[in-house]
mmCIF file of C-alpha atoms and ligand atoms in Angstrom:
data_model
loop_
_atom_site.group_PDB
_atom_site.id
_atom_site.type_symbol
_atom_site.label_atom_id
_atom_site.label_comp_id
_atom_site.label_asym_id
_atom_site.label_seq_id
_atom_site.Cartn_x
_atom_site.Cartn_y
_atom_site.Cartn_z
ATOM 1 C CA UNK A 1 18.045 -51.482 -2.195
ATOM 2 C CA UNK A 2 16.794 -49.011 -4.841
ATOM 3 C CA UNK A 3 13.262 -47.596 -4.723
ATOM 4 C CA UNK A 4 12.425 -48.462 -8.321
ATOM 5 C CA UNK A 5 13.462 -47.912 -11.919
ATOM 6 C CA UNK A 6 13.396 -44.435 -13.427
ATOM 7 C CA UNK A 7 13.272 -43.735 -17.149
ATOM 8 C CA UNK A 8 13.620 -40.317 -18.697
ATOM 9 C CA UNK A 9 14.385 -39.186 -22.220
ATOM 10 C CA UNK A 10 15.418 -35.839 -23.643
ATOM 11 C CA UNK A 11 15.712 -34.696 -27.225
ATOM 12 C CA UNK A 12 19.217 -34.128 -28.600
ATOM 13 C CA UNK A 13 19.343 -30.360 -28.347
ATOM 14 C CA UNK A 14 23.131 -30.159 -28.207
ATOM 15 C CA UNK A 15 24.949 -28.158 -25.573
ATOM 16 C CA UNK A 16 22.773 -27.824 -22.495
ATOM 17 C CA UNK A 17 21.884 -24.548 -20.835
ATOM 18 C CA UNK A 18 21.297 -23.584 -17.227
ATOM 19 C CA UNK A 19 17.541 -24.041 -17.720
ATOM 20 C CA UNK A 20 18.177 -27.676 -18.711
ATOM 21 C CA UNK A 21 20.395 -28.114 -15.676
ATOM 22 C CA UNK A 22 18.057 -26.535 -13.107
ATOM 23 C CA UNK A 23 14.929 -28.063 -14.612
ATOM 24 C CA UNK A 24 16.059 -31.605 -15.406
ATOM 25 C CA UNK A 25 19.718 -32.623 -15.203
ATOM 26 C CA UNK A 26 20.123 -31.683 -11.527
ATOM 27 C CA UNK A 27 17.107 -33.843 -10.771
ATOM 28 C CA UNK A 28 18.491 -36.724 -12.872
ATOM 29 C CA UNK A 29 21.738 -36.596 -10.901
ATOM 30 C CA UNK A 30 19.914 -36.679 -7.545
ATOM 31 C CA UNK A 31 17.708 -39.619 -8.535
ATOM 32 C CA UNK A 32 20.781 -41.776 -9.169
ATOM 33 C CA UNK A 33 21.239 -42.144 -5.415
ATOM 34 C CA UNK A 34 17.866 -43.766 -4.752
ATOM 35 C CA UNK A 35 16.677 -45.250 -8.064
ATOM 36 C CA UNK A 36 18.006 -47.473 -10.772
ATOM 37 C CA UNK A 37 18.115 -44.859 -13.555
ATOM 38 C CA UNK A 38 17.902 -45.115 -17.315
ATOM 39 C CA UNK A 39 18.494 -41.855 -19.174
ATOM 40 C CA UNK A 40 18.143 -41.722 -22.903
ATOM 41 C CA UNK A 41 18.737 -39.169 -25.642
ATOM 42 C CA UNK A 42 15.655 -39.619 -27.792
ATOM 43 C CA UNK A 43 16.976 -39.039 -31.299
ATOM 44 C CA UNK A 44 14.032 -40.757 -33.024
ATOM 45 C CA UNK A 45 11.598 -38.337 -31.374
ATOM 46 C CA UNK A 46 13.671 -35.508 -32.805
ATOM 47 C CA UNK A 47 12.835 -36.720 -36.322
ATOM 48 C CA UNK A 48 9.163 -35.760 -35.948
ATOM 49 C CA UNK A 49 10.084 -32.200 -36.869
ATOM 50 C CA UNK A 50 12.820 -33.106 -39.400
ATOM 51 C CA UNK A 51 14.780 -30.023 -38.403
ATOM 52 C CA UNK A 52 18.584 -29.917 -38.513
ATOM 53 C CA UNK A 53 18.919 -33.688 -38.861
ATOM 54 C CA UNK A 54 22.519 -33.147 -40.042
ATOM 55 C CA UNK A 55 23.311 -31.962 -36.499
ATOM 56 C CA UNK A 56 21.834 -34.980 -34.681
ATOM 57 C CA UNK A 57 25.156 -36.776 -34.178
ATOM 58 C CA UNK A 58 27.043 -33.746 -32.961
ATOM 59 C CA UNK A 59 24.164 -32.573 -30.760
ATOM 60 C CA UNK A 60 23.864 -36.004 -29.162
ATOM 61 C CA UNK A 61 27.544 -36.125 -28.324
ATOM 62 C CA UNK A 62 27.663 -32.594 -26.919
ATOM 63 C CA UNK A 63 24.591 -33.277 -24.816
ATOM 64 C CA UNK A 64 26.026 -36.465 -23.348
ATOM 65 C CA UNK A 65 29.263 -34.640 -22.607
ATOM 66 C CA UNK A 66 27.271 -32.080 -20.613
ATOM 67 C CA UNK A 67 25.301 -34.793 -18.805
ATOM 68 C CA UNK A 68 28.511 -36.544 -17.759
ATOM 69 C CA UNK A 69 30.173 -33.309 -16.677
ATOM 70 C CA UNK A 70 27.072 -32.407 -14.645
ATOM 71 C CA UNK A 71 27.302 -35.624 -12.654
ATOM 72 C CA UNK A 72 25.429 -38.363 -14.499
ATOM 73 C CA UNK A 73 27.481 -41.404 -13.713
ATOM 74 C CA UNK A 74 27.628 -44.362 -16.132
ATOM 75 C CA UNK A 75 28.491 -46.591 -13.162
ATOM 76 C CA UNK A 76 25.152 -45.729 -11.568
ATOM 77 C CA UNK A 77 22.886 -45.062 -14.564
ATOM 78 C CA UNK A 78 22.324 -46.482 -18.010
ATOM 79 C CA UNK A 79 23.047 -43.654 -20.464
ATOM 80 C CA UNK A 80 22.320 -44.301 -24.126
ATOM 81 C CA UNK A 81 20.817 -43.164 -27.411
ATOM 82 C CA UNK A 82 17.268 -44.244 -28.218
ATOM 83 C CA UNK A 83 17.956 -45.500 -31.760
ATOM 84 C CA UNK A 84 20.848 -47.663 -30.566
ATOM 85 C CA UNK A 85 18.279 -50.040 -29.086
ATOM 86 C CA UNK A 86 16.024 -50.614 -32.119
ATOM 87 C CA UNK A 87 13.584 -52.783 -30.138
ATOM 88 C CA UNK A 88 11.932 -49.517 -29.126
ATOM 89 C CA UNK A 89 10.702 -49.082 -32.700
ATOM 90 C CA UNK A 90 9.409 -52.665 -32.684
ATOM 91 C CA UNK A 91 7.532 -52.137 -29.419
ATOM 92 C CA UNK A 92 6.155 -48.857 -30.734
ATOM 93 C CA UNK A 93 4.577 -50.735 -33.655
ATOM 94 C CA UNK A 94 3.170 -53.446 -31.391
ATOM 95 C CA UNK A 95 1.718 -50.942 -28.905
ATOM 96 C CA UNK A 96 0.202 -48.941 -31.768
ATOM 97 C CA UNK A 97 -2.103 -51.936 -32.384
ATOM 98 C CA UNK A 98 -3.701 -51.539 -28.955
ATOM 99 C CA UNK A 99 -3.923 -47.747 -28.978
ATOM 100 C CA UNK A 100 -7.170 -46.188 -30.221
ATOM 101 C CA UNK A 101 -6.454 -43.335 -32.602
ATOM 102 C CA UNK A 102 -8.973 -41.151 -30.754
ATOM 103 C CA UNK A 103 -6.698 -41.141 -27.652
ATOM 104 C CA UNK A 104 -3.837 -39.741 -29.700
ATOM 105 C CA UNK A 105 -5.834 -37.160 -31.626
ATOM 106 C CA UNK A 106 -7.004 -35.529 -28.403
ATOM 107 C CA UNK A 107 -3.477 -35.004 -27.019
ATOM 108 C CA UNK A 108 -2.980 -31.228 -26.665
ATOM 109 C CA UNK A 109 0.633 -31.205 -27.892
ATOM 110 C CA UNK A 110 -0.413 -32.976 -31.102
ATOM 111 C CA UNK A 111 -2.879 -30.182 -31.812
ATOM 112 C CA UNK A 112 -0.178 -27.598 -31.054
ATOM 113 C CA UNK A 113 2.288 -29.330 -33.402
ATOM 114 C CA UNK A 114 -0.303 -29.417 -36.185
ATOM 115 C CA UNK A 115 -0.580 -25.644 -35.853
ATOM 116 C CA UNK A 116 3.186 -25.183 -35.604
ATOM 117 C CA UNK A 117 4.096 -27.307 -38.645
ATOM 118 C CA UNK A 118 1.009 -27.547 -40.906
ATOM 119 C CA UNK A 119 3.323 -28.451 -43.819
ATOM 120 C CA UNK A 120 4.510 -31.594 -42.014
ATOM 121 C CA UNK A 121 1.725 -33.307 -40.062
ATOM 122 C CA UNK A 122 3.354 -36.736 -40.159
ATOM 123 C CA UNK A 123 2.351 -40.002 -38.506
ATOM 124 C CA UNK A 124 5.258 -39.628 -36.061
ATOM 125 C CA UNK A 125 3.589 -36.574 -34.536
ATOM 126 C CA UNK A 126 0.368 -38.384 -33.757
ATOM 127 C CA UNK A 127 2.209 -41.547 -32.693
ATOM 128 C CA UNK A 128 4.566 -39.679 -30.372
ATOM 129 C CA UNK A 129 2.829 -40.786 -27.130
ATOM 130 C CA UNK A 130 3.010 -44.416 -28.303
ATOM 131 C CA UNK A 131 6.740 -44.160 -28.921
ATOM 132 C CA UNK A 132 7.111 -42.449 -25.541
ATOM 133 C CA UNK A 133 5.225 -45.323 -23.916
ATOM 134 C CA UNK A 134 7.493 -47.806 -25.681
ATOM 135 C CA UNK A 135 10.536 -45.886 -24.362
ATOM 136 C CA UNK A 136 9.350 -46.319 -20.789
ATOM 137 C CA UNK A 137 7.883 -49.803 -20.747
ATOM 138 C CA UNK A 138 10.570 -51.437 -22.903
ATOM 139 C CA UNK A 139 12.812 -51.057 -19.859
ATOM 140 C CA UNK A 140 10.012 -51.869 -17.395
ATOM 141 C CA UNK A 141 10.517 -48.509 -15.704
ATOM 142 C CA UNK A 142 7.987 -47.759 -12.977
ATOM 143 C CA UNK A 143 8.847 -44.094 -12.346
ATOM 144 C CA UNK A 144 9.047 -41.180 -14.751
ATOM 145 C CA UNK A 145 10.260 -37.733 -13.618
ATOM 146 C CA UNK A 146 7.992 -35.173 -15.277
ATOM 147 C CA UNK A 147 6.863 -31.604 -15.001
ATOM 148 C CA UNK A 148 3.174 -30.914 -14.485
ATOM 149 C CA UNK A 149 2.801 -30.021 -18.183
ATOM 150 C CA UNK A 150 3.851 -33.548 -19.170
ATOM 151 C CA UNK A 151 1.335 -35.339 -16.953
ATOM 152 C CA UNK A 152 -1.221 -35.773 -19.792
ATOM 153 C CA UNK A 153 1.401 -37.643 -21.865
ATOM 154 C CA UNK A 154 2.146 -39.964 -19.005
ATOM 155 C CA UNK A 155 -1.556 -40.570 -18.525
ATOM 156 C CA UNK A 156 -1.783 -41.744 -22.172
ATOM 157 C CA UNK A 157 1.130 -44.095 -21.475
ATOM 158 C CA UNK A 158 -0.684 -45.471 -18.440
ATOM 159 C CA UNK A 159 -3.858 -45.972 -20.496
ATOM 160 C CA UNK A 160 -1.922 -47.832 -23.196
ATOM 161 C CA UNK A 161 -0.360 -50.085 -20.550
ATOM 162 C CA UNK A 162 -3.759 -50.777 -18.984
ATOM 163 C CA UNK A 163 -5.262 -51.626 -22.374
ATOM 164 C CA UNK A 164 -2.374 -53.935 -23.185
ATOM 165 C CA UNK A 165 -2.849 -55.677 -19.848
ATOM 166 C CA UNK A 166 -6.615 -55.992 -20.444
ATOM 167 C CA UNK A 167 -5.973 -57.659 -23.816
ATOM 168 C CA UNK A 168 -2.870 -59.726 -23.108
ATOM 169 C CA UNK A 169 -2.368 -59.898 -19.356
ATOM 170 C CA UNK A 170 -0.062 -58.064 -16.917
ATOM 171 C CA UNK A 171 3.309 -57.352 -18.510
ATOM 172 C CA UNK A 172 4.628 -53.913 -17.561
ATOM 173 C CA UNK A 173 4.710 -51.804 -14.423
ATOM 174 C CA UNK A 174 2.150 -48.994 -14.762
ATOM 175 C CA UNK A 175 4.509 -45.992 -14.871
ATOM 176 C CA UNK A 176 4.015 -43.390 -12.142
ATOM 177 C CA UNK A 177 4.907 -39.721 -12.382
ATOM 178 C CA UNK A 178 7.579 -38.314 -10.136
ATOM 179 C CA UNK A 179 6.763 -34.624 -10.212
ATOM 180 C CA UNK A 180 9.782 -32.361 -10.358
ATOM 181 C CA UNK A 181 9.620 -29.372 -8.071
ATOM 182 C CA UNK A 182 11.974 -27.126 -10.009
ATOM 183 C CA UNK A 183 10.390 -23.894 -11.199
ATOM 184 C CA UNK A 184 10.355 -22.631 -14.721
ATOM 185 C CA UNK A 185 13.651 -20.976 -15.655
ATOM 186 C CA UNK A 186 12.993 -17.935 -17.821
ATOM 187 C CA UNK A 187 15.340 -17.055 -20.653
ATOM 188 C CA UNK A 188 17.339 -13.862 -21.012
ATOM 189 C CA UNK A 189 14.398 -12.211 -22.808
ATOM 190 C CA UNK A 190 12.462 -12.478 -19.540
ATOM 191 C CA UNK A 191 9.329 -13.652 -21.358
ATOM 192 C CA UNK A 192 9.775 -17.236 -22.420
ATOM 193 C CA UNK A 193 11.176 -20.429 -20.997
ATOM 194 C CA UNK A 194 14.948 -20.639 -21.462
ATOM 195 C CA UNK A 195 15.498 -22.385 -24.765
ATOM 196 C CA UNK A 196 18.168 -22.663 -27.403
ATOM 197 C CA UNK A 197 15.529 -22.171 -30.086
ATOM 198 C CA UNK A 198 14.597 -18.761 -28.643
ATOM 199 C CA UNK A 199 18.276 -17.794 -28.395
ATOM 200 C CA UNK A 200 17.677 -16.689 -24.797
ATOM 201 C CA UNK A 201 19.849 -19.286 -23.064
ATOM 202 C CA UNK A 202 23.133 -19.477 -21.145
ATOM 203 C CA UNK A 203 25.084 -22.583 -22.102
ATOM 204 C CA UNK A 204 26.686 -24.538 -19.284
ATOM 205 C CA UNK A 205 29.811 -24.982 -21.379
ATOM 206 C CA UNK A 206 30.175 -21.332 -22.402
ATOM 207 C CA UNK A 207 33.381 -19.608 -21.325
ATOM 208 C CA UNK A 208 33.207 -17.172 -18.374
ATOM 209 C CA UNK A 209 33.567 -14.273 -20.828
ATOM 210 C CA UNK A 210 30.740 -15.548 -23.063
ATOM 211 C CA UNK A 211 28.552 -16.112 -20.009
ATOM 212 C CA UNK A 212 29.102 -12.558 -18.776
ATOM 213 C CA UNK A 213 28.430 -11.174 -22.255
ATOM 214 C CA UNK A 214 25.165 -13.129 -22.521
ATOM 215 C CA UNK A 215 23.979 -12.017 -19.080
ATOM 216 C CA UNK A 216 24.726 -8.389 -19.976
ATOM 217 C CA UNK A 217 22.114 -8.702 -22.779
ATOM 218 C CA UNK A 218 19.347 -9.810 -20.368
ATOM 219 C CA UNK A 219 16.131 -7.835 -20.174
ATOM 220 C CA UNK A 220 15.449 -6.282 -16.776
ATOM 221 C CA UNK A 221 12.673 -4.230 -15.213
ATOM 222 C CA UNK A 222 11.385 -2.104 -18.147
ATOM 223 C CA UNK A 223 10.454 0.714 -15.722
ATOM 224 C CA UNK A 224 14.149 1.297 -14.969
ATOM 225 C CA UNK A 225 15.124 3.648 -17.770
ATOM 226 C CA UNK A 226 17.801 5.511 -15.809
ATOM 227 C CA UNK A 227 20.234 4.463 -13.090
ATOM 228 C CA UNK A 228 18.337 6.676 -10.600
ATOM 229 C CA UNK A 229 14.933 5.021 -11.282
ATOM 230 C CA UNK A 230 13.781 2.733 -8.464
ATOM 231 C CA UNK A 231 13.487 -0.875 -9.690
ATOM 232 C CA UNK A 232 11.012 -3.706 -9.188
ATOM 233 C CA UNK A 233 12.987 -6.921 -8.687
ATOM 234 C CA UNK A 234 9.813 -9.006 -8.616
ATOM 235 C CA UNK A 235 9.305 -8.352 -12.358
ATOM 236 C CA UNK A 236 12.981 -8.574 -13.294
ATOM 237 C CA UNK A 237 14.366 -11.612 -14.992
ATOM 238 C CA UNK A 238 17.911 -11.037 -13.747
ATOM 239 C CA UNK A 239 16.542 -11.086 -10.217
ATOM 240 C CA UNK A 240 14.748 -14.376 -10.920
ATOM 241 C CA UNK A 241 18.112 -15.863 -11.957
ATOM 242 C CA UNK A 242 19.718 -14.549 -8.751
ATOM 243 C CA UNK A 243 17.274 -16.892 -6.961
ATOM 244 C CA UNK A 244 19.235 -19.851 -8.314
ATOM 245 C CA UNK A 245 22.781 -18.527 -8.053
ATOM 246 C CA UNK A 246 22.848 -15.844 -5.371
ATOM 247 C CA UNK A 247 20.365 -16.892 -2.725
ATOM 248 C CA UNK A 248 22.273 -15.394 0.191
ATOM 249 C CA UNK A 249 22.259 -11.912 -1.384
ATOM 250 C CA UNK A 250 18.621 -11.880 -2.545
ATOM 251 C CA UNK A 251 17.251 -9.555 0.146
ATOM 252 C CA UNK A 252 20.141 -7.136 -0.207
ATOM 253 C CA UNK A 253 19.879 -7.013 -4.016
ATOM 254 C CA UNK A 254 16.117 -6.413 -3.843
ATOM 255 C CA UNK A 255 16.568 -3.544 -1.371
ATOM 256 C CA UNK A 256 19.360 -1.978 -3.415
ATOM 257 C CA UNK A 257 17.295 -2.295 -6.601
ATOM 258 C CA UNK A 258 14.196 -0.717 -5.046
ATOM 259 C CA UNK A 259 16.276 2.133 -3.658
ATOM 260 C CA UNK A 260 18.269 2.589 -6.911
ATOM 261 C CA UNK A 261 21.434 1.916 -4.923
ATOM 262 C CA UNK A 262 22.604 -0.570 -7.528
ATOM 263 C CA UNK A 263 22.501 -0.252 -11.311
ATOM 264 C CA UNK A 264 21.407 -3.043 -13.628
ATOM 265 C CA UNK A 265 24.899 -3.428 -15.100
ATOM 266 C CA UNK A 266 26.385 -4.016 -11.642
ATOM 267 C CA UNK A 267 23.527 -6.342 -10.768
ATOM 268 C CA UNK A 268 24.125 -8.382 -13.934
ATOM 269 C CA UNK A 269 27.832 -8.510 -13.160
ATOM 270 C CA UNK A 270 27.019 -9.943 -9.710
ATOM 271 C CA UNK A 271 24.873 -12.591 -11.382
ATOM 272 C CA UNK A 272 27.527 -13.394 -14.006
ATOM 273 C CA UNK A 273 30.175 -13.800 -11.278
ATOM 274 C CA UNK A 274 27.908 -16.131 -9.294
ATOM 275 C CA UNK A 275 26.998 -18.224 -12.357
ATOM 276 C CA UNK A 276 30.634 -18.478 -13.413
ATOM 277 C CA UNK A 277 31.699 -19.510 -9.921
ATOM 278 C CA UNK A 278 28.961 -22.164 -9.740
ATOM 279 C CA UNK A 279 30.022 -23.562 -13.112
ATOM 280 C CA UNK A 280 33.752 -23.907 -12.362
ATOM 281 C CA UNK A 281 33.586 -27.638 -11.386
ATOM 282 C CA UNK A 282 31.309 -28.407 -14.354
ATOM 283 C CA UNK A 283 33.631 -26.714 -16.829
ATOM 284 C CA UNK A 284 36.736 -28.387 -15.435
ATOM 285 C CA UNK A 285 35.099 -31.780 -15.579
ATOM 286 C CA UNK A 286 33.770 -31.186 -19.097
ATOM 287 C CA UNK A 287 37.230 -30.243 -20.360
ATOM 288 C CA UNK A 288 38.714 -33.313 -18.674
ATOM 289 C CA UNK A 289 36.135 -35.689 -20.231
ATOM 290 C CA UNK A 290 36.397 -34.038 -23.658
ATOM 291 C CA UNK A 291 40.121 -34.745 -23.857
ATOM 292 C CA UNK A 292 39.637 -38.458 -23.067
ATOM 293 C CA UNK A 293 39.540 -39.787 -26.629
ATOM 294 C CA UNK A 294 36.508 -41.966 -27.311
ATOM 295 C CA UNK A 295 35.139 -41.741 -23.753
ATOM 296 C CA UNK A 296 31.661 -40.461 -24.667
ATOM 297 C CA UNK A 297 31.323 -43.101 -27.402
ATOM 298 C CA UNK A 298 32.363 -45.813 -24.931
ATOM 299 C CA UNK A 299 29.783 -44.639 -22.385
ATOM 300 C CA UNK A 300 27.078 -44.655 -25.066
ATOM 301 C CA UNK A 301 28.065 -48.096 -26.373
ATOM 302 C CA UNK A 302 28.078 -49.570 -22.867
ATOM 303 C CA UNK A 303 24.721 -47.922 -22.102
ATOM 304 C CA UNK A 304 23.193 -49.328 -25.297
ATOM 305 C CA UNK A 305 24.499 -52.802 -24.446
ATOM 306 C CA UNK A 306 22.957 -52.713 -20.955
ATOM 307 C CA UNK A 307 19.674 -51.226 -22.222
ATOM 308 C CA UNK A 308 19.520 -53.826 -24.978
ATOM 309 C CA UNK A 309 19.847 -56.676 -22.468
ATOM 310 C CA UNK A 310 16.605 -55.507 -20.799
ATOM 311 C CA UNK A 311 14.867 -54.616 -24.077
ATOM 312 C CA UNK A 312 15.318 -57.987 -25.739
ATOM 313 C CA UNK A 313 13.696 -59.795 -22.797
ATOM 314 C CA UNK A 314 10.705 -57.429 -22.839
ATOM 315 C CA UNK A 315 10.192 -57.770 -26.588
ATOM 316 C CA UNK A 316 10.340 -61.558 -26.319
ATOM 317 C CA UNK A 317 7.674 -61.509 -23.610
ATOM 318 C CA UNK A 318 5.446 -59.030 -25.503
ATOM 319 C CA UNK A 319 5.581 -61.037 -28.743
ATOM 320 C CA UNK A 320 4.714 -64.237 -26.924
ATOM 321 C CA UNK A 321 1.786 -62.587 -25.138
ATOM 322 C CA UNK A 322 0.498 -61.104 -28.402
ATOM 323 C CA UNK A 323 0.632 -64.539 -30.011
ATOM 324 C CA UNK A 324 3.276 -63.794 -32.620
ATOM 325 C CA UNK A 325 4.695 -67.042 -33.977
HETATM 326 FE FE1 LIG B 401 16.804 -6.229 -12.174
HETATM 327 FE FE2 LIG B 401 18.996 -5.970 -10.775
HETATM 328 FE FE3 LIG B 401 18.245 -4.047 -12.464
HETATM 329 FE FE4 LIG B 401 16.881 -4.468 -10.237
HETATM 330 S S1 LIG B 401 19.018 -3.793 -10.380
HETATM 331 S S2 LIG B 401 16.005 -4.154 -12.248
HETATM 332 S S3 LIG B 401 17.044 -6.692 -9.975
HETATM 333 S S4 LIG B 401 18.881 -6.107 -12.983
#
């Protein structure tokens, strides 16, 4: 007996990096054991910025390949692409009728996006929380894994659900947040969250050589100009990555760094070796899936079919409740 139904969506950012894995994918994989899970690549959300739309197909496929290699199991979870179940766009329109504009205009990320892309303040940006609500409630999910920063979005979704219920009667579960406990994974620049767009990431699917090369470019403790300078692991980004991949050597590395008994190049090599070792099963599985012709497309088609079976029932119920003839 599963605890409930989880929904989570992620934008099609292409090949995933270790920040994606530690911050989200690992959690997705674990939830499969106890929840009925629906994981979606939200390609329509990606259109709000209209960037690199020519890469959407390729990015979606690469991302799903990484998800499968990391342990998302199509036998346990529904894995699909948002636009392959067009009812989500229909529900978005219907929910927009019960959502006061003032709720959307006060969302902090909308204000940030307006600043970030003043040349393209489109309706999709302001309507984003409504589409996100439609994503969740179309599948009657009751649990949404989120980081603390996403709680305000989920609260808007809960308000929209409550308003719909007030106007048309109980229809959806009110989605609850399942807070993820994974810490922020900093990028190789040591300043910002790991992200492809900052070019500070380590791709899961990179070769061992590429991974080592990338790690060698990482920023470390700026006070360590020379090999003989004592270091401060607590401010070093490489050390923060050792937390994830080299837990058993943490104390030793910190002591050696503080006493200048280890140089940063050697320390990075230790990290690269640990990351490469941890990624061996992922890389083998990815290569194996990639050579199975049509496998990713089959997974996505099957996921869309299963998601659609739920979606069509919800849309039927919503239309009836809203009085559509
Ligand atoms: Fe960072 Fe390691 Fe260099 Fe210390 S030795 S500053 S922990 S890279």
